[in-house]
PDB file of C-alpha atoms in Angstrom:
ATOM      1  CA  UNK A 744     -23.792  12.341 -10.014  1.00  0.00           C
ATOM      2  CA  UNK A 745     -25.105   8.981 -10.385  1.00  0.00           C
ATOM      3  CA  UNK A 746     -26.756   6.790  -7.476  1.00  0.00           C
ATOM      4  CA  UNK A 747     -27.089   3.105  -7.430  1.00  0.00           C
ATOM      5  CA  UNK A 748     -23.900   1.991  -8.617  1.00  0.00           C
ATOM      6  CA  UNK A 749     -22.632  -1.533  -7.739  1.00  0.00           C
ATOM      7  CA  UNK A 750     -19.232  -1.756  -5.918  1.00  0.00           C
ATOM      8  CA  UNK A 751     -16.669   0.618  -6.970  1.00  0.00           C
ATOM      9  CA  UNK A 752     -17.619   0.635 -10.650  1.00  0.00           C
ATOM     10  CA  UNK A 753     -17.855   3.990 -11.947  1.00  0.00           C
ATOM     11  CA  UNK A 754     -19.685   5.323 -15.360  1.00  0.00           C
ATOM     12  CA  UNK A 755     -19.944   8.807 -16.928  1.00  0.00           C
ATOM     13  CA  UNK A 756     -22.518  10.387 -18.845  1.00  0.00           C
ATOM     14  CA  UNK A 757     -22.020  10.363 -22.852  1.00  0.00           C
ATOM     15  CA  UNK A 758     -24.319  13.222 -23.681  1.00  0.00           C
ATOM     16  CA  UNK A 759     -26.300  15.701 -21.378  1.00  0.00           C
ATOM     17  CA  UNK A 760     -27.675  19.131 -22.772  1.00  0.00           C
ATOM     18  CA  UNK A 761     -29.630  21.283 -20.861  1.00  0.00           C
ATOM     19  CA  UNK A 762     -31.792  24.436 -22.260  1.00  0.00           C
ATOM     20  CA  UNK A 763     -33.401  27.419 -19.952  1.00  0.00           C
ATOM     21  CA  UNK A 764     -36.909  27.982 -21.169  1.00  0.00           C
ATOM     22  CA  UNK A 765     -35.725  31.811 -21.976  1.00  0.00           C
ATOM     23  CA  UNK A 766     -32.874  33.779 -21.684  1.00  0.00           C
ATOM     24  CA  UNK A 767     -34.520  36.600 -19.424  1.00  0.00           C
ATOM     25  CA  UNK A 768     -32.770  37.349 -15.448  1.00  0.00           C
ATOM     26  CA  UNK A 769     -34.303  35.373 -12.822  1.00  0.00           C
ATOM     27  CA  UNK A 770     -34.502  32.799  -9.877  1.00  0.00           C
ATOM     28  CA  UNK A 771     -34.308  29.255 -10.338  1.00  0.00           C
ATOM     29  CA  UNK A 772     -35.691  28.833 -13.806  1.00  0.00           C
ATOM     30  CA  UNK A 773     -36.716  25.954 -15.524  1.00  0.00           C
ATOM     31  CA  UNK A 774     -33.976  24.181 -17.613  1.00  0.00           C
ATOM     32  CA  UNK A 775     -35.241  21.106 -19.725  1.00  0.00           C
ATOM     33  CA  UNK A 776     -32.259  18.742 -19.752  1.00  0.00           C
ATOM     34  CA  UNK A 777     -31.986  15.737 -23.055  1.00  0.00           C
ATOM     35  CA  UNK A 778     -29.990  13.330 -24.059  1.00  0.00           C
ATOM     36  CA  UNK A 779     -28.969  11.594 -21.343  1.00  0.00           C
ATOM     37  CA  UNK A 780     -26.869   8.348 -21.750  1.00  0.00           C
ATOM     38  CA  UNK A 781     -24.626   6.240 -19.706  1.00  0.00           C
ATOM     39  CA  UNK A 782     -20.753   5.643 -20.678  1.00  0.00           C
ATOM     40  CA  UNK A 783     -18.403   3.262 -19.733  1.00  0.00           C
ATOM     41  CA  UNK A 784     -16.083   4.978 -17.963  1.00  0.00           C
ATOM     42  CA  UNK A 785     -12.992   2.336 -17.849  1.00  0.00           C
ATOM     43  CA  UNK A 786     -11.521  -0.150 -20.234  1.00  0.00           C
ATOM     44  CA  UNK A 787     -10.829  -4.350 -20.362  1.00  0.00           C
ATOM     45  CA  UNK A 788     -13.223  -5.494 -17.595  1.00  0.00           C
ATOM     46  CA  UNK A 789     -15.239  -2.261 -16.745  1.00  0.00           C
ATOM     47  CA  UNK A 790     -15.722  -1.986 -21.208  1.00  0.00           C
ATOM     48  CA  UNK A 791     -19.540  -2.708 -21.430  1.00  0.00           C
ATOM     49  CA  UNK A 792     -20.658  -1.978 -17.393  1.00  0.00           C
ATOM     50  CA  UNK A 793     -23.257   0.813 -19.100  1.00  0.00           C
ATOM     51  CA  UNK A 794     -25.414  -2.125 -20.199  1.00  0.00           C
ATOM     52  CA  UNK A 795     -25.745  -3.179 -16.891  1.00  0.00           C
ATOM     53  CA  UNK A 796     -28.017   0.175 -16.151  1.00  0.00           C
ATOM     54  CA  UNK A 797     -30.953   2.340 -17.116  1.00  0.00           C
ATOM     55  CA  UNK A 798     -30.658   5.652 -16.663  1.00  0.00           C
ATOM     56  CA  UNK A 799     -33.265   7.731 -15.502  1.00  0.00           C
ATOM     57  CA  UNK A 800     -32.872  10.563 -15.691  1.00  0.00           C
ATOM     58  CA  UNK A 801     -34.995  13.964 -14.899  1.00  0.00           C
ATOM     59  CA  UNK A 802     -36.556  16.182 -17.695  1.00  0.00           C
ATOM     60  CA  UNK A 803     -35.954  19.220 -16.006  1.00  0.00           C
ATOM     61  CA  UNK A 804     -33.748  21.013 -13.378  1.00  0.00           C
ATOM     62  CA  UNK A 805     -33.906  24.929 -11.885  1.00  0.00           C
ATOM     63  CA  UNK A 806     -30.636  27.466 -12.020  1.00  0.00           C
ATOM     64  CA  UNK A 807     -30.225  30.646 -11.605  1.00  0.00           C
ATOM     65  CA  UNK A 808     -29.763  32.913 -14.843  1.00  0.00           C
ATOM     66  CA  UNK A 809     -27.824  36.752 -13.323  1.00  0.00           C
ATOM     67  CA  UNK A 810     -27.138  40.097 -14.440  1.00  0.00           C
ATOM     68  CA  UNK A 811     -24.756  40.713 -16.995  1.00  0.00           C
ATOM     69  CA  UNK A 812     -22.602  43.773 -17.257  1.00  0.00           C
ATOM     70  CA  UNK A 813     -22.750  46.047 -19.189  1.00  0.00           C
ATOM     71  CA  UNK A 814     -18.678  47.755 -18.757  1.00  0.00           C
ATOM     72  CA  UNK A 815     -19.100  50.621 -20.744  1.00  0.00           C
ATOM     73  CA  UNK A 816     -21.513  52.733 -22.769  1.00  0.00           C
ATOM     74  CA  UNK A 817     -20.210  54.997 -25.900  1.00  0.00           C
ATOM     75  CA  UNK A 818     -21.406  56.591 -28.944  1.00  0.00           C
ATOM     76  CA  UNK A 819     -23.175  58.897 -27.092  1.00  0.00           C
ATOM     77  CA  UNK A 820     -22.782  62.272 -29.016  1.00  0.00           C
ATOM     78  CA  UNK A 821     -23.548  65.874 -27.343  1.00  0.00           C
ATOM     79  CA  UNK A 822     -24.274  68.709 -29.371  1.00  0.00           C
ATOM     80  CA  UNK A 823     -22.241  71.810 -30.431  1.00  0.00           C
ATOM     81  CA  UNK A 824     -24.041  75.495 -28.735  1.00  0.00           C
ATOM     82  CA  UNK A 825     -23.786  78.790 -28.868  1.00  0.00           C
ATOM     83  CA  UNK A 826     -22.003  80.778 -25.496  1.00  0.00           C
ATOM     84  CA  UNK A 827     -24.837  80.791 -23.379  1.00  0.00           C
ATOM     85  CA  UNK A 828     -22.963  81.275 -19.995  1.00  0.00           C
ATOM     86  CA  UNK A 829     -24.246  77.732 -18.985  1.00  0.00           C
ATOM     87  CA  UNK A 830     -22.240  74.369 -19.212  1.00  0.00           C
ATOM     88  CA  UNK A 831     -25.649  72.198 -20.136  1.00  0.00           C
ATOM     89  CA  UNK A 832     -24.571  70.375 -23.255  1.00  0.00           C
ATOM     90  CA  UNK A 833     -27.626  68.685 -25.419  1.00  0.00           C
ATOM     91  CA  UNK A 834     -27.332  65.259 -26.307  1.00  0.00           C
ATOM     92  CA  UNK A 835     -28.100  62.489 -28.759  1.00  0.00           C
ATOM     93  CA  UNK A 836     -28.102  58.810 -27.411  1.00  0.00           C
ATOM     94  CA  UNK A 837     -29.764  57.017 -30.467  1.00  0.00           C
ATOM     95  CA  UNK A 838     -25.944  56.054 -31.610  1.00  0.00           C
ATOM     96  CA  UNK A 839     -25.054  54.554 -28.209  1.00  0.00           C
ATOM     97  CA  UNK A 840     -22.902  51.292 -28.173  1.00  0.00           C
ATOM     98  CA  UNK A 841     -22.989  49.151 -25.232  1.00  0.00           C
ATOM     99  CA  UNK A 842     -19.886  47.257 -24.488  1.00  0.00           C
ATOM    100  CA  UNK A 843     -20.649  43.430 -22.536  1.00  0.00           C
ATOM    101  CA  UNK A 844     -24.278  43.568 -24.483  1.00  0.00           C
ATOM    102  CA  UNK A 845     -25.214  40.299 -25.729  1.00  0.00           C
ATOM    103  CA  UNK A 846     -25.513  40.073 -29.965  1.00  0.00           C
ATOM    104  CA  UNK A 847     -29.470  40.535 -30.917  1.00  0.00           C
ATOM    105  CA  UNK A 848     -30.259  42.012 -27.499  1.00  0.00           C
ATOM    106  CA  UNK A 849     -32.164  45.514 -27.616  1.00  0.00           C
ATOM    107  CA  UNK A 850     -31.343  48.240 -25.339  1.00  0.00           C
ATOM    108  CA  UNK A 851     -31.048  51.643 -25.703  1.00  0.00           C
ATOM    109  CA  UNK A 852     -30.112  54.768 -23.256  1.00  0.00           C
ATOM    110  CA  UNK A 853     -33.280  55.765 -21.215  1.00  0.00           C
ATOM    111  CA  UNK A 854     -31.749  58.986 -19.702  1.00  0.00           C
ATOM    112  CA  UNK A 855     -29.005  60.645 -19.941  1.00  0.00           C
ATOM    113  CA  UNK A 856     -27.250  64.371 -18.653  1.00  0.00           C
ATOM    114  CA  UNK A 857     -24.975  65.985 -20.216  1.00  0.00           C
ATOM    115  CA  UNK A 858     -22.536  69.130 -18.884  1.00  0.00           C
ATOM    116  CA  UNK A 859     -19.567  70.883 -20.617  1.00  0.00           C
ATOM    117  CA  UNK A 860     -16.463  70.691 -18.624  1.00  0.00           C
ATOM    118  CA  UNK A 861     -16.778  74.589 -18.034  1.00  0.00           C
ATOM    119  CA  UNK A 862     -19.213  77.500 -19.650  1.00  0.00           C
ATOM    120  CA  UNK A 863     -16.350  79.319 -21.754  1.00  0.00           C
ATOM    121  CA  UNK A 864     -15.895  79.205 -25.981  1.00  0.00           C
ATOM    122  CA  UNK A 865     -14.000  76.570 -27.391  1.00  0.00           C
ATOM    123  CA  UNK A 866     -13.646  74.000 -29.682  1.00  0.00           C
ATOM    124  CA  UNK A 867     -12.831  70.037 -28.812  1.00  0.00           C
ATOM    125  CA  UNK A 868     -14.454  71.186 -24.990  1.00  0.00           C
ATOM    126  CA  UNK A 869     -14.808  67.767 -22.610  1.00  0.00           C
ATOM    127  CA  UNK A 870     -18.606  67.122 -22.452  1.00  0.00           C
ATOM    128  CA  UNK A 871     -19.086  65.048 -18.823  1.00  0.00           C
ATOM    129  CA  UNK A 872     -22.209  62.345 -19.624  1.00  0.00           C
ATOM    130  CA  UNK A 873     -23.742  61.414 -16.293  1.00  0.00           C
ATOM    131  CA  UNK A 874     -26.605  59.267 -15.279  1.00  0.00           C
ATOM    132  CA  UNK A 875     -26.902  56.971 -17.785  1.00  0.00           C
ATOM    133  CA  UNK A 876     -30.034  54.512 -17.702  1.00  0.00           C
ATOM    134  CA  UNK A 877     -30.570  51.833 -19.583  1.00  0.00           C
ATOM    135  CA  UNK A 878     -34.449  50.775 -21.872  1.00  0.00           C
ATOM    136  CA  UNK A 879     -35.293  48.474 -24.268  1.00  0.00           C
ATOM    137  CA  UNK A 880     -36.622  44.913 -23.992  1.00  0.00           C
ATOM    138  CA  UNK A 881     -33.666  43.265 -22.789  1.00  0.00           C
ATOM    139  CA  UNK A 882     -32.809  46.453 -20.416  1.00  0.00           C
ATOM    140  CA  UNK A 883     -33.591  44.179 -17.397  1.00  0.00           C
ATOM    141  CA  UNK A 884     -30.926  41.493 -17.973  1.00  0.00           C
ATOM    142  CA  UNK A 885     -28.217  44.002 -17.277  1.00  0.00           C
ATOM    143  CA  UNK A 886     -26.218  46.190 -14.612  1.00  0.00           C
ATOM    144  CA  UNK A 887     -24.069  49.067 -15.705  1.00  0.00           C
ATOM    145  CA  UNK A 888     -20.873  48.866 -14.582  1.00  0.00           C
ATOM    146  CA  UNK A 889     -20.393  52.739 -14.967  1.00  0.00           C
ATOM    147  CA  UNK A 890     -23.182  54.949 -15.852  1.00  0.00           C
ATOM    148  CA  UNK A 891     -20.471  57.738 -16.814  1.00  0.00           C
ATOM    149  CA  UNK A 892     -19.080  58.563 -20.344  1.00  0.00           C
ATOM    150  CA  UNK A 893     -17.912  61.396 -22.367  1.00  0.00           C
ATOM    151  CA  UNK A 894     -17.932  63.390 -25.443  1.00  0.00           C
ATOM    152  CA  UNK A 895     -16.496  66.039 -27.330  1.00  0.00           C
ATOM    153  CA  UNK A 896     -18.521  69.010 -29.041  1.00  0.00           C
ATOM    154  CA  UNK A 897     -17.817  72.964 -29.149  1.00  0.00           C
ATOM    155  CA  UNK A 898     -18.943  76.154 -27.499  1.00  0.00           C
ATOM    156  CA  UNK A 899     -18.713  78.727 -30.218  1.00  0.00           C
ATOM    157  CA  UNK A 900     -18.770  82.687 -29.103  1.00  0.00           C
ATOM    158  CA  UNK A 901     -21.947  84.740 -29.226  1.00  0.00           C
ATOM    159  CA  UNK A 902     -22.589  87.122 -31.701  1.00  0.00           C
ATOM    160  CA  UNK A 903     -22.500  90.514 -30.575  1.00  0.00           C
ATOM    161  CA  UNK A 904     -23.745  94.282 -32.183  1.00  0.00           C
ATOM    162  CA  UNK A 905     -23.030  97.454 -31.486  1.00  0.00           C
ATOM    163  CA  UNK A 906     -26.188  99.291 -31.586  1.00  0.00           C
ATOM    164  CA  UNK A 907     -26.088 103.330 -31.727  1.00  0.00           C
ATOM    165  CA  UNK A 908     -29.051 105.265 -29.721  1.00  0.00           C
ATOM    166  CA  UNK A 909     -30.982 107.217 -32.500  1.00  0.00           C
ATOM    167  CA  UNK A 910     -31.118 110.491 -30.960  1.00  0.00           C
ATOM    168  CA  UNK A 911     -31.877 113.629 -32.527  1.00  0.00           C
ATOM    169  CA  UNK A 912     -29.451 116.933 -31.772  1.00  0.00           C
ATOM    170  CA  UNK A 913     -29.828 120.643 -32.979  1.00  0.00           C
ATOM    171  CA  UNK A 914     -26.588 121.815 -34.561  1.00  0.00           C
ATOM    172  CA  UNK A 915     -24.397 123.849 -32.632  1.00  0.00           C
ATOM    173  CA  UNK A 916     -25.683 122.311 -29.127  1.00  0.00           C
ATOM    174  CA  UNK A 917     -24.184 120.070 -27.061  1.00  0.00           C
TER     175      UNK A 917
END
């Protein structure tokens, strides 16, 4: 807003841009403001009031830059096993996509569990992706909004052998 104004006569600003120092989370932060000019804001008699003024204006002002969210995390990838008669499910997290992640910002999954839906053979089996925490340099500009997913990978069945007990008999006794 504009203080000092004669009367009722009224004048907007032509060009204002303001700039945080960084693009980092935090509490009232510097942002350097430029370009500041006066405008006329009416026509006929008010045309031309902007020359009647210097601006000044300040070079800086404080906000607030927040958390953004990150909605969803996928390419998260658990891998296949042998029957084991657990449900723990391995996982690979260097693939993970992070949807609400700003372009050029790094993060990455810090930690990550990973349990099949249930301990029996099968191909296609639900793998349940819990506790997902976020790293990388940008990992403090963000909340997750869920730090679920899931994946799909296989349980195959475990190889069995029959093995025979090598025992010696004489022939003709039980």
């Amino acid at each position: 807003s504009l203080s000092g104004l004669v009367g009722t006569e009224t004048l907007g600003f032509g060009t204002l841009v303001g700039a945080f120092v960084d693009t980092n989370v935090g509490v009232d932060k510097t942002v350097n403001v430029s370009g500041a000019n006066l405008v006329s804001a009416g026509a006929g008699a008010t045309a031309g009031l902007a020359s009647n003024y210097t601006l000044s204006a300040p070079s800086s002002v404080t906000a607030n830059i927040t958390q953004a969210t990150i909605a969803s995390v996928a390419g998260i990838t658990a891998g296949n096993k042998v029957y084991d008669g657990g449900t723990t499910a391995s996982l690979n997290t260097t693939g993970a996509t992070f949807s609400g992640k700003v372009a050029g910002d790094v993060l990455a999954v810090a930690a990550a569990s990973g349990n099949f839906s249930d301990k029996n053979a099968a191909l296609g089996k639900t793998v349940n992706i819990s506790g997902i925490a976020l790293s990388g340099a940008d990992a403090g500009n963000y909340l997750l909004g869920t730090n679920t997913a899931t994946a799909l990978a296989d349980i195959t069945a475990a190889a069995l052998t029959i093995k025979a007990n090598d025992t010696t008999r004489v022939a003709g006794q039980a």
